[in-house]
Short mmCIF file of C-alpha atoms and ligand atoms in Angstrom, two decimals:
data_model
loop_
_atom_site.label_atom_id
_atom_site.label_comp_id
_atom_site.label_asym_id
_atom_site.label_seq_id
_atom_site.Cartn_x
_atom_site.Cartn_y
_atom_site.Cartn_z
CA UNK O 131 11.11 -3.15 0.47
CA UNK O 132 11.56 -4.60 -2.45
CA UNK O 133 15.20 -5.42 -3.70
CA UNK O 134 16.85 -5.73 -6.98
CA UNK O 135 16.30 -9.69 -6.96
CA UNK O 136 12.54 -9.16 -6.66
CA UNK O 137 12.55 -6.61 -9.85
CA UNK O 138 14.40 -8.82 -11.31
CA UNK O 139 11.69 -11.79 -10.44
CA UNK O 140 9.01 -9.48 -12.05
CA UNK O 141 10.34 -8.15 -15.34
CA UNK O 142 10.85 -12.35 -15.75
CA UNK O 143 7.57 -12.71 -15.30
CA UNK O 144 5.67 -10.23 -16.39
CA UNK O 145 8.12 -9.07 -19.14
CA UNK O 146 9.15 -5.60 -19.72
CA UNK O 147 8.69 -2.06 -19.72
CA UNK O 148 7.84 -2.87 -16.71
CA UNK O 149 6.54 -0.04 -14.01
CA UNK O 150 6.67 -1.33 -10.75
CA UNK O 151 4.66 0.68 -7.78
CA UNK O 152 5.14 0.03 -4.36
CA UNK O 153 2.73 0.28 -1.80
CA UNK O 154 4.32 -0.25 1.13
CA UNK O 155 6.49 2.93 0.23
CA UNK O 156 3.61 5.00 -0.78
CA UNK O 157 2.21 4.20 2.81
CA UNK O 158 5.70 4.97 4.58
CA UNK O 159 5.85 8.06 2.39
CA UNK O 160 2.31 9.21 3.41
CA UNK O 161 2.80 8.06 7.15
CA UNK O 162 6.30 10.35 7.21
CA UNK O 163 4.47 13.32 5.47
CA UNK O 164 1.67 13.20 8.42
CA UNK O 165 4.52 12.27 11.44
CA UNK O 166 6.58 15.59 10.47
CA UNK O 167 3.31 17.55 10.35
CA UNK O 168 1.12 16.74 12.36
CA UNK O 169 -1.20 19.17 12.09
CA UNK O 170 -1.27 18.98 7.86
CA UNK O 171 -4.11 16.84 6.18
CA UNK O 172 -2.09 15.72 3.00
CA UNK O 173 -4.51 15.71 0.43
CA UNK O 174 -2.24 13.60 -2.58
CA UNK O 175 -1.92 15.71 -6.08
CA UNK O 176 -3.32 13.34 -8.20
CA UNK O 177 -1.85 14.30 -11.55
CA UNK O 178 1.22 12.71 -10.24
CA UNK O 179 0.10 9.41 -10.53
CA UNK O 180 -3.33 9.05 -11.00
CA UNK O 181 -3.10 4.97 -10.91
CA UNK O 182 -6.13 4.16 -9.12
CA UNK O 183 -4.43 1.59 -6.74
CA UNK O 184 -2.53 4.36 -5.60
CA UNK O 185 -5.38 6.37 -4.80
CA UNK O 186 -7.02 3.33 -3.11
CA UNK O 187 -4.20 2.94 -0.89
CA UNK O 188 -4.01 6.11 0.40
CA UNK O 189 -7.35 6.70 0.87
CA UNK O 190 -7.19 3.71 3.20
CA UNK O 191 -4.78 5.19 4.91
CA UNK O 192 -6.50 8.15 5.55
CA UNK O 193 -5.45 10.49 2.90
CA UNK O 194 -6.72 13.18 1.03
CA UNK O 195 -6.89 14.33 -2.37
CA UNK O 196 -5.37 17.50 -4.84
CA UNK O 197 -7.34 17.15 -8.23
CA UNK O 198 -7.56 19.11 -11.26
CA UNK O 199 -9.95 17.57 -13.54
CA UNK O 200 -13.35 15.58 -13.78
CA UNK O 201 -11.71 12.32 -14.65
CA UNK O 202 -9.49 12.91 -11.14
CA UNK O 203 -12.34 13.98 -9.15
CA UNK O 204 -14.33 10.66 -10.64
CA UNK O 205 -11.12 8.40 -9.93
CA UNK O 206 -11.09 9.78 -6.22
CA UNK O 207 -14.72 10.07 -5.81
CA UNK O 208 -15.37 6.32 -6.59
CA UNK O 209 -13.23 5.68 -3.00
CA UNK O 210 -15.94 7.99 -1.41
CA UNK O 211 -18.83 6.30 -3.21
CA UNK O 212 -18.86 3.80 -0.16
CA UNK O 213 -19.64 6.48 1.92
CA UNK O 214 -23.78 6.93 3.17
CA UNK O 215 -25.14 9.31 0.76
CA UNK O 216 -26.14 11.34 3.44
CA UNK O 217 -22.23 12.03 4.45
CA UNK O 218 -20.97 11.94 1.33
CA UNK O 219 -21.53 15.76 1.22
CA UNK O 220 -20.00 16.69 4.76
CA UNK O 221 -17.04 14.49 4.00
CA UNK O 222 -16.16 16.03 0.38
CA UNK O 223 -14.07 18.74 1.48
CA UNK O 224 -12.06 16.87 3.57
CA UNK O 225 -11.16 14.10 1.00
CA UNK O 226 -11.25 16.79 -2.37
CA UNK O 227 -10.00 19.94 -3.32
CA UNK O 228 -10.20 20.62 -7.01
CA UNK O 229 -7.00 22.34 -7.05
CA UNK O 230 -6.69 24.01 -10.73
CA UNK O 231 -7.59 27.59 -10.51
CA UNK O 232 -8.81 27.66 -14.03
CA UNK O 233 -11.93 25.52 -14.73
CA UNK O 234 -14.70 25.05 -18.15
CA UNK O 235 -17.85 25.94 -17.83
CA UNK O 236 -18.97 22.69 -18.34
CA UNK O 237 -16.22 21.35 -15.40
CA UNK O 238 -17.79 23.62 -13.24
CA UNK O 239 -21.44 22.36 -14.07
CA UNK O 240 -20.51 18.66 -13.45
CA UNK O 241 -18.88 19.71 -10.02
CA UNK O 242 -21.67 21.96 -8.91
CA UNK O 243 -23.72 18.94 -8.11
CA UNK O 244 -20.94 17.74 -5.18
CA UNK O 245 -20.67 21.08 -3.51
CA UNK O 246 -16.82 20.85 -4.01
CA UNK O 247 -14.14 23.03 -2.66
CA UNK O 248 -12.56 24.87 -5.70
CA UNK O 249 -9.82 27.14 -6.04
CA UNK O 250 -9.45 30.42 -7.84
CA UNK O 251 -6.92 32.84 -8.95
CA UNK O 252 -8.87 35.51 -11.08
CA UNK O 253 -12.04 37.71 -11.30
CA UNK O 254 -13.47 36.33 -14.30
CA UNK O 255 -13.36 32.67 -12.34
CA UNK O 256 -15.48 34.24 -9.73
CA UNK O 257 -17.96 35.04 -12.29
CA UNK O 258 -17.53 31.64 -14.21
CA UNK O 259 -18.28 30.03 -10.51
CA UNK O 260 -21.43 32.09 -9.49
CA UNK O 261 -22.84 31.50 -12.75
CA UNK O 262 -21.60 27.35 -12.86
CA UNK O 263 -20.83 25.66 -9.86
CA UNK O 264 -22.45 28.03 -7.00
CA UNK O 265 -22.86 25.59 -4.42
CA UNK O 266 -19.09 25.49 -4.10
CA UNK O 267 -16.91 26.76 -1.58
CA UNK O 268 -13.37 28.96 -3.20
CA UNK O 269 -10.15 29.10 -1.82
CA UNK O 270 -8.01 31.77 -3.16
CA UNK O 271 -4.31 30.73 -4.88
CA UNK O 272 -2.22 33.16 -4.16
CA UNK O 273 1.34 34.08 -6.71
CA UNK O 274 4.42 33.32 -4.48
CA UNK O 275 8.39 32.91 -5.03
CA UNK O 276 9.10 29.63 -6.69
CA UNK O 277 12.80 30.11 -7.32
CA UNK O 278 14.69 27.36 -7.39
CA UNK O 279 12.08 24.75 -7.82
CA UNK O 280 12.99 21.98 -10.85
CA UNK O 281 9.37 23.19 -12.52
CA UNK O 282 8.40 26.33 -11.94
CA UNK O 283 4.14 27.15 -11.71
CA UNK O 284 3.87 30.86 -10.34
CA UNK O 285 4.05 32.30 -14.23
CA UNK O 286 0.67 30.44 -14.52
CA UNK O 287 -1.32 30.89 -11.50
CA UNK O 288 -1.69 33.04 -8.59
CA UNK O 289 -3.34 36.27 -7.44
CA UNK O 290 -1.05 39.07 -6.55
CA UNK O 291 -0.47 39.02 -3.33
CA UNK O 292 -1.27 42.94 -3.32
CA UNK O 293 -4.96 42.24 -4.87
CA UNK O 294 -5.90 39.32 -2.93
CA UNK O 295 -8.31 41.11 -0.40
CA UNK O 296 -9.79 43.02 -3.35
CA UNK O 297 -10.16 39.48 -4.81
CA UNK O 298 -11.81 37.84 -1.94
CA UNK O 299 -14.26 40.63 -1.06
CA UNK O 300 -15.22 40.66 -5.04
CA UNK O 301 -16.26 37.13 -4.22
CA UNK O 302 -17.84 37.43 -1.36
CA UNK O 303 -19.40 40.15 -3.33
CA UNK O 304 -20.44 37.73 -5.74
CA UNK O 305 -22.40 35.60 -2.86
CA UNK O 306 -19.41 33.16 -2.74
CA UNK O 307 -17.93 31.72 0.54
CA UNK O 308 -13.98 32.33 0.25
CA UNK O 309 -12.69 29.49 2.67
CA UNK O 310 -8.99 30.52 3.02
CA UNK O 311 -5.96 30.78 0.58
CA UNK O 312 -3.49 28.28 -1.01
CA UNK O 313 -0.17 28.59 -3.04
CA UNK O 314 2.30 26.28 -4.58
CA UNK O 315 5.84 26.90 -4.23
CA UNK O 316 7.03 25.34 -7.60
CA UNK O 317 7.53 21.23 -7.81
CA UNK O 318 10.86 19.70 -6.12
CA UNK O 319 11.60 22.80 -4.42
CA UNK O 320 14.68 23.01 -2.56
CA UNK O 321 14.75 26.54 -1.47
CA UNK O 322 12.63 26.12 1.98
CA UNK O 323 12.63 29.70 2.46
CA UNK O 324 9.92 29.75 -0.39
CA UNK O 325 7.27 27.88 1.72
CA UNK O 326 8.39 30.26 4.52
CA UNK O 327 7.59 33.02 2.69
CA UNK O 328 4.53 31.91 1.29
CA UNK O 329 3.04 31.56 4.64
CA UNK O 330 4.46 34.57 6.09
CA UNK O 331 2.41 36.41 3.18
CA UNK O 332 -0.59 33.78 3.42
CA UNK O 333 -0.58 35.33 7.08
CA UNK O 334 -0.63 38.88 6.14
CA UNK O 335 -3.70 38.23 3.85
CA UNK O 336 -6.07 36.77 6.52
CA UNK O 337 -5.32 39.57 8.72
CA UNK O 338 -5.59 42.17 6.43
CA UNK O 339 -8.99 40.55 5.19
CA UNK O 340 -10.43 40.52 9.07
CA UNK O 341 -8.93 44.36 9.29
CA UNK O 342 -11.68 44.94 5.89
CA UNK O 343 -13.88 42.70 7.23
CA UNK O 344 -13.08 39.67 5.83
CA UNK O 345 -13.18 37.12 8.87
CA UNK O 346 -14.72 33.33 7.18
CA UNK O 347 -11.25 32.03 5.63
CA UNK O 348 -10.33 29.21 8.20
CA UNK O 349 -8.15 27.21 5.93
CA UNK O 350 -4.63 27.30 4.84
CA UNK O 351 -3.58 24.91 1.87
CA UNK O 352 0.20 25.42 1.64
CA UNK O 353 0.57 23.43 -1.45
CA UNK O 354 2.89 20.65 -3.46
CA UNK O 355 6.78 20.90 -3.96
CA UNK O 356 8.12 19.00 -1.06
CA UNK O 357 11.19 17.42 -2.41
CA UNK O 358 11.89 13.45 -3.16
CA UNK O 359 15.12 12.72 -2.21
CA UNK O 360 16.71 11.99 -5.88
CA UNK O 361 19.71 13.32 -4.74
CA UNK O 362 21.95 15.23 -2.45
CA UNK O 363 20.39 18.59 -3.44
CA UNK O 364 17.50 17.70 -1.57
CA UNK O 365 17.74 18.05 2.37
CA UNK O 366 15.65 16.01 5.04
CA UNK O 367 12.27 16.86 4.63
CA UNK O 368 12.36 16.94 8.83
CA UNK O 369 14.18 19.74 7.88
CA UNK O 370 11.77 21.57 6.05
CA UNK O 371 9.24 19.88 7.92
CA UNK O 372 10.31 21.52 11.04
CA UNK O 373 10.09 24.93 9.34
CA UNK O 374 6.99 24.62 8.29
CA UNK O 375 6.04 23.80 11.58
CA UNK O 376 7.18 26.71 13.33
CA UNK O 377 6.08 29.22 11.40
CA UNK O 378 2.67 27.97 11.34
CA UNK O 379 2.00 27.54 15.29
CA UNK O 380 3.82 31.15 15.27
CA UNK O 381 1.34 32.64 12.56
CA UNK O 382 -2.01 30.57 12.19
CA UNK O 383 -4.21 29.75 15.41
CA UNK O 384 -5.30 26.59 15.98
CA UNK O 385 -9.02 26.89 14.70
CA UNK O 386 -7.84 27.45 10.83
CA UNK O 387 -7.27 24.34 9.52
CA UNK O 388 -3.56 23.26 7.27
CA UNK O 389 -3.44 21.21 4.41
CA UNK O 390 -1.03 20.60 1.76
CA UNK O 391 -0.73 18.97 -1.56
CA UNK O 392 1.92 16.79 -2.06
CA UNK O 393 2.15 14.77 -5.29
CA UNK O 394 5.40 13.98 -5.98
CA UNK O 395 6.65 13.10 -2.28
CA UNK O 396 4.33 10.65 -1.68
CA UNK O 397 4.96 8.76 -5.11
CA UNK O 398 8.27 9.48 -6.61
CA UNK O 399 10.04 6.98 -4.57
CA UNK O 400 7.50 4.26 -4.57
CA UNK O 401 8.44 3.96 -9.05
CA UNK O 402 10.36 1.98 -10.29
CA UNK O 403 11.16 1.27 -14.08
CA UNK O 404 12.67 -1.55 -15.17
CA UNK O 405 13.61 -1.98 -19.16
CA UNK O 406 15.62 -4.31 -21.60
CA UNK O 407 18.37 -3.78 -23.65
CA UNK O 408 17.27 -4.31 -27.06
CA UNK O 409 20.58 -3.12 -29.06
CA UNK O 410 23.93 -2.04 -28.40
CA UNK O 411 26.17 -0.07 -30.69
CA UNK O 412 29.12 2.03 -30.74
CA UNK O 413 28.79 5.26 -31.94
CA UNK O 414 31.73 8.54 -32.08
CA UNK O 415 33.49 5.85 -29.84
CA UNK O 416 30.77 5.65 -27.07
CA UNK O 417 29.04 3.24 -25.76
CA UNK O 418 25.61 3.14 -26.96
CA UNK O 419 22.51 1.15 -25.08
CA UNK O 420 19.06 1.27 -26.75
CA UNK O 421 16.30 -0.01 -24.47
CA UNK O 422 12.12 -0.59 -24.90
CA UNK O 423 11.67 2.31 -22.62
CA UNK O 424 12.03 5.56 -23.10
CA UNK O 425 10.92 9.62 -22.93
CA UNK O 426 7.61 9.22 -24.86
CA UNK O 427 6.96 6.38 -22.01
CA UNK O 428 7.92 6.18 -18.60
CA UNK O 429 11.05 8.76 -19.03
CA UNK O 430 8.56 11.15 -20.18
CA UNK O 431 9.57 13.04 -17.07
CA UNK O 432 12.90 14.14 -18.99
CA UNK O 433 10.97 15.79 -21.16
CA UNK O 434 7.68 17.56 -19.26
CA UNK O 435 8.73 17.69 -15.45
CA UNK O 436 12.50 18.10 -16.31
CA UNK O 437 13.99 15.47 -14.27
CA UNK O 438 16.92 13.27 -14.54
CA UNK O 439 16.79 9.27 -13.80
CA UNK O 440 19.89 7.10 -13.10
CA UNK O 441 19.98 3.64 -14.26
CA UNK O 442 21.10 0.26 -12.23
CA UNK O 443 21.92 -2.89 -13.88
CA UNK O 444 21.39 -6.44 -12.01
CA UNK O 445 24.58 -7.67 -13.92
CA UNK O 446 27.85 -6.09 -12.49
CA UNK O 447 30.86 -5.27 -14.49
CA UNK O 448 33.63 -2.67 -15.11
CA UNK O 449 31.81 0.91 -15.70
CA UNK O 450 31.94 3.16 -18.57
CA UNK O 451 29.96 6.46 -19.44
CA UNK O 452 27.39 5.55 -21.71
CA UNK O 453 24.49 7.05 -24.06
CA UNK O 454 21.18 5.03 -23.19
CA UNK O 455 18.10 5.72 -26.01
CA UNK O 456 14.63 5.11 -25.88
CA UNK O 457 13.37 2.48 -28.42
CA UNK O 458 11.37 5.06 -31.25
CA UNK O 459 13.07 6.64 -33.91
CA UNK O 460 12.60 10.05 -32.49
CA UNK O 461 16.19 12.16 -32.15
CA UNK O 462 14.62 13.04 -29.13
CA UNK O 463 14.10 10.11 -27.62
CA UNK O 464 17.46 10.05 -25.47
CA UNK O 465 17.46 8.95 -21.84
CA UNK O 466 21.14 9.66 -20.65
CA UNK O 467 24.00 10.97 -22.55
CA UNK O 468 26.14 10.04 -19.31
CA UNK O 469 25.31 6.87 -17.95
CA UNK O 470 27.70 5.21 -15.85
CA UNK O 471 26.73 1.20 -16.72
CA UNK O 472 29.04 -1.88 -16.88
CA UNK O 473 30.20 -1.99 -20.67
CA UNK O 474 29.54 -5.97 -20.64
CA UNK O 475 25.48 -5.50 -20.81
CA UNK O 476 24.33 -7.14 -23.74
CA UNK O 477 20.71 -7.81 -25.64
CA UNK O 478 18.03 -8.72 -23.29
CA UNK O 479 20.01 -7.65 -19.86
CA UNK O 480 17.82 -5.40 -17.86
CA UNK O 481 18.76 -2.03 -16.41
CA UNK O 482 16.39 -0.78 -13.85
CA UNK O 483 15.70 3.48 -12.85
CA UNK O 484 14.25 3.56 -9.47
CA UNK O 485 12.29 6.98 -7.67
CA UNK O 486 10.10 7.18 -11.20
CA UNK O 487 7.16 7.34 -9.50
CA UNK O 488 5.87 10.56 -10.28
CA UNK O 489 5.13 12.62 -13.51
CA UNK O 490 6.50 9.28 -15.52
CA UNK O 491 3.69 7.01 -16.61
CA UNK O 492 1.37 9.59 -16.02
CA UNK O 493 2.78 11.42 -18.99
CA UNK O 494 3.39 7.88 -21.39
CA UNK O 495 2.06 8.00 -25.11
CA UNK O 496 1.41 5.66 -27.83
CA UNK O 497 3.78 7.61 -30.24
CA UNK O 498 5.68 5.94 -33.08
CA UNK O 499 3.57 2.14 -32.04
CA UNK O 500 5.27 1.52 -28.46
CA UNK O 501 2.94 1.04 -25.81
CA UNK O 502 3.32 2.44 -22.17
CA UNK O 503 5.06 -0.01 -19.52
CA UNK O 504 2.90 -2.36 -17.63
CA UNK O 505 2.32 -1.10 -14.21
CA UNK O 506 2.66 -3.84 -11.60
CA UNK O 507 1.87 -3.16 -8.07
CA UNK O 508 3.07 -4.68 -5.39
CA UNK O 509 0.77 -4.42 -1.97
CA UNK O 510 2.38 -6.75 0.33
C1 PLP Q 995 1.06 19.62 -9.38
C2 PLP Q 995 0.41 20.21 -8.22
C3 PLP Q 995 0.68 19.73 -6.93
C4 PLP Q 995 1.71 18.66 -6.65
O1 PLP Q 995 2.98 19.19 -6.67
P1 PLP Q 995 4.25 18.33 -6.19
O2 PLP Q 995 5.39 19.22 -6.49
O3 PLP Q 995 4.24 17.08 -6.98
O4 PLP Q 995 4.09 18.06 -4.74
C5 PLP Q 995 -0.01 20.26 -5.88
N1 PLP Q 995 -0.92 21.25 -6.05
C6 PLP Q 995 -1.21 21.74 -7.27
C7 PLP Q 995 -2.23 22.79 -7.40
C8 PLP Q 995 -0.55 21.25 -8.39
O5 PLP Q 995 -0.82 21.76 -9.58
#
């Protein structure tokens, strides 16, 4: 683990913004995902952190991979590169599924060559992947609940339920293998009953396929949205995990194969961010902290995955409520209007956000001249 003295150690050294990844956690993270459900493959959503140490060290562990775009696929793919040529092809769906229903022509032409495992939500991708990428095998996303998640996906993708056998015999149709179906129940969700849902309906599908004839799909992907634990609001994942469980030994037979996608419970709480105070000002009679980091960087989750980070402070001291900014001269550049901190911080103290692991640095810009954090990893 490492502990507020050793962040402290490396934003010394290596200066700061500092991003700070931890690999013994993304390994813990991974091994709990796979000890709860056992019978998942966790194939890691890459747009979560696409840092290619990450994906290194859970391919070594034996993970799998969610991605959504060439570079993704290439970033992944160069772990499988190692791999005889003559494997490479066997082994793709079980490392890969390109994940984003909705793919360019000339995406599909660059996959077509790896016989990939693709998924689709819509006719006219059926017709895009005959004519593109036909040496690929389709999984069918299906729309399903996503209340309560913190980001929501199901306005975006997903067949109706109601039209998904008309959707998978138009494919077959169209001379392409239909493997099984996948949803996503909306990022952070808390509301378990939408994965039980999801798979209740995911069963309903298969048999009413096999009932029209329909009897190839043999996988289930039941998605992303498995919470981190950034606060109370989330319950044990054993929880959920034991759900999950039970409803799939009740409604899928052994021979179909489970995997899921989880990005941001594998990464989230392997982040850390660690910034310096680089003014201080009073303002309407609060307390005002302006630091090198902020939502066009690392806290760029604020703003696109609409999540809240808590800062710590390695100096102690009596608390206020503060206002903590990012350093650009954007209005909406604000970290925290309600920051608990010691009022006795001053220029050059460093305040530290941990669980900033996912959709954080992978969602840093350049704007206004201030560079990303430096990513340090730390693989012990
Ligand atoms: C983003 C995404 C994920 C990861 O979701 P998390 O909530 O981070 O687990 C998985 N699958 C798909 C298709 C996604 O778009």
């Amino acid at each position: 683990m490492i502990t507020a003295k050793d962040l402290q150690q490396l934003a010394e050294n290596h200066g700061t913004p500092l991003f700070v990844i931890d690999h013994d956690e993304l390994r813990s993270n991974y091994t709990t995902f796979k000890n709860h459900l056992p019978r998942v493959q966790a194939y890691y959503a890459v747009k979560a952190n696409p840092d290619p140490a990450i994906i290194k060290t859970l391919f070594d562990v034996g993970a799998s991979f969610d991605v959504s775009s060439m570079p993704e696929f290439m970033v992944v793919y160069e772990n499988i590169k190692a791999m005889p040529e003559k494997e490479r092809h066997e082994w793709i769906w079980d490392k890969i599924i390109y994940a984003n229903p909705i793919k360019a022509n000339e995406t599909l032409v660059a996959l077509d060559q790896y016989q990939p495992l693709v998924t689709f939500d819509n006719l006219d991708e059926i017709i895009k992947i005959r004519q593109f990428a036909p040496n690929s095998g389709v999984v069918l996303r299906l729309r399903v609940s996503d209340a309560g998640a913190m980001v929501e996906l199901s306005s975006k993708f997903g067949a109706e339920p109601d039209e998904a056998v008309d959707m998978i015999l138009a494919a077959e149709k169209a001379g392409l293998s239909v493997e099984g179906l996948s949803f996503h129940v909306g990022s952070q969700t808390t509301n378990f009953e939408n994965y039980i849902q999801a798979i209740n309906i995911a069963a309903l599908i298969f048999r009413q396929a096999k009932e029209r004839g329909y009897d190839k799909m043999n996988l289930l992907d039941i998605g992303g949205g498995f919470p981190a634990p950034y606060d109370a609001s989330a319950k044990p994942f054993s929880e959920l995990a034991k759900q999950i469980n039970t409803e799939l030994e009740r409604l899928f037979p052994v021979d179909i194969k489970i995997i899921a996608e989880p990005g941001r419970f594998i990464v989230a709480t392997a982040g850390t961010a660690v910034s310096k105070i680089i003014g201080k000002a009073v303002r309407h009679g609060k307390l005002c902290y302006y630091i090198n980091d902020g939502v066009y960087s690392t806290f760029s989750g604020i703003i696109f995955d609409h999540c809240q980070y808590h800062f710590d402070s390695f100096k102690k001291g009596s608390t206020q409520i503060c206002t903590v900014f990012g350093p650009t001269c954007d209005g909406l550049d604000v970290i925290s209007k309600t920051e608990e901190l010691p009022g006795n911080l001053e220029r050059d103290d460093f305040l530290y956000s941990t669980n900033i692991g996912a959709y954080s640095g992978a969602t840093a810009t350049y704007f206004n001249g201030f560079a990303p954090a430096k990513v340090v990893h730390v693989n012990r």
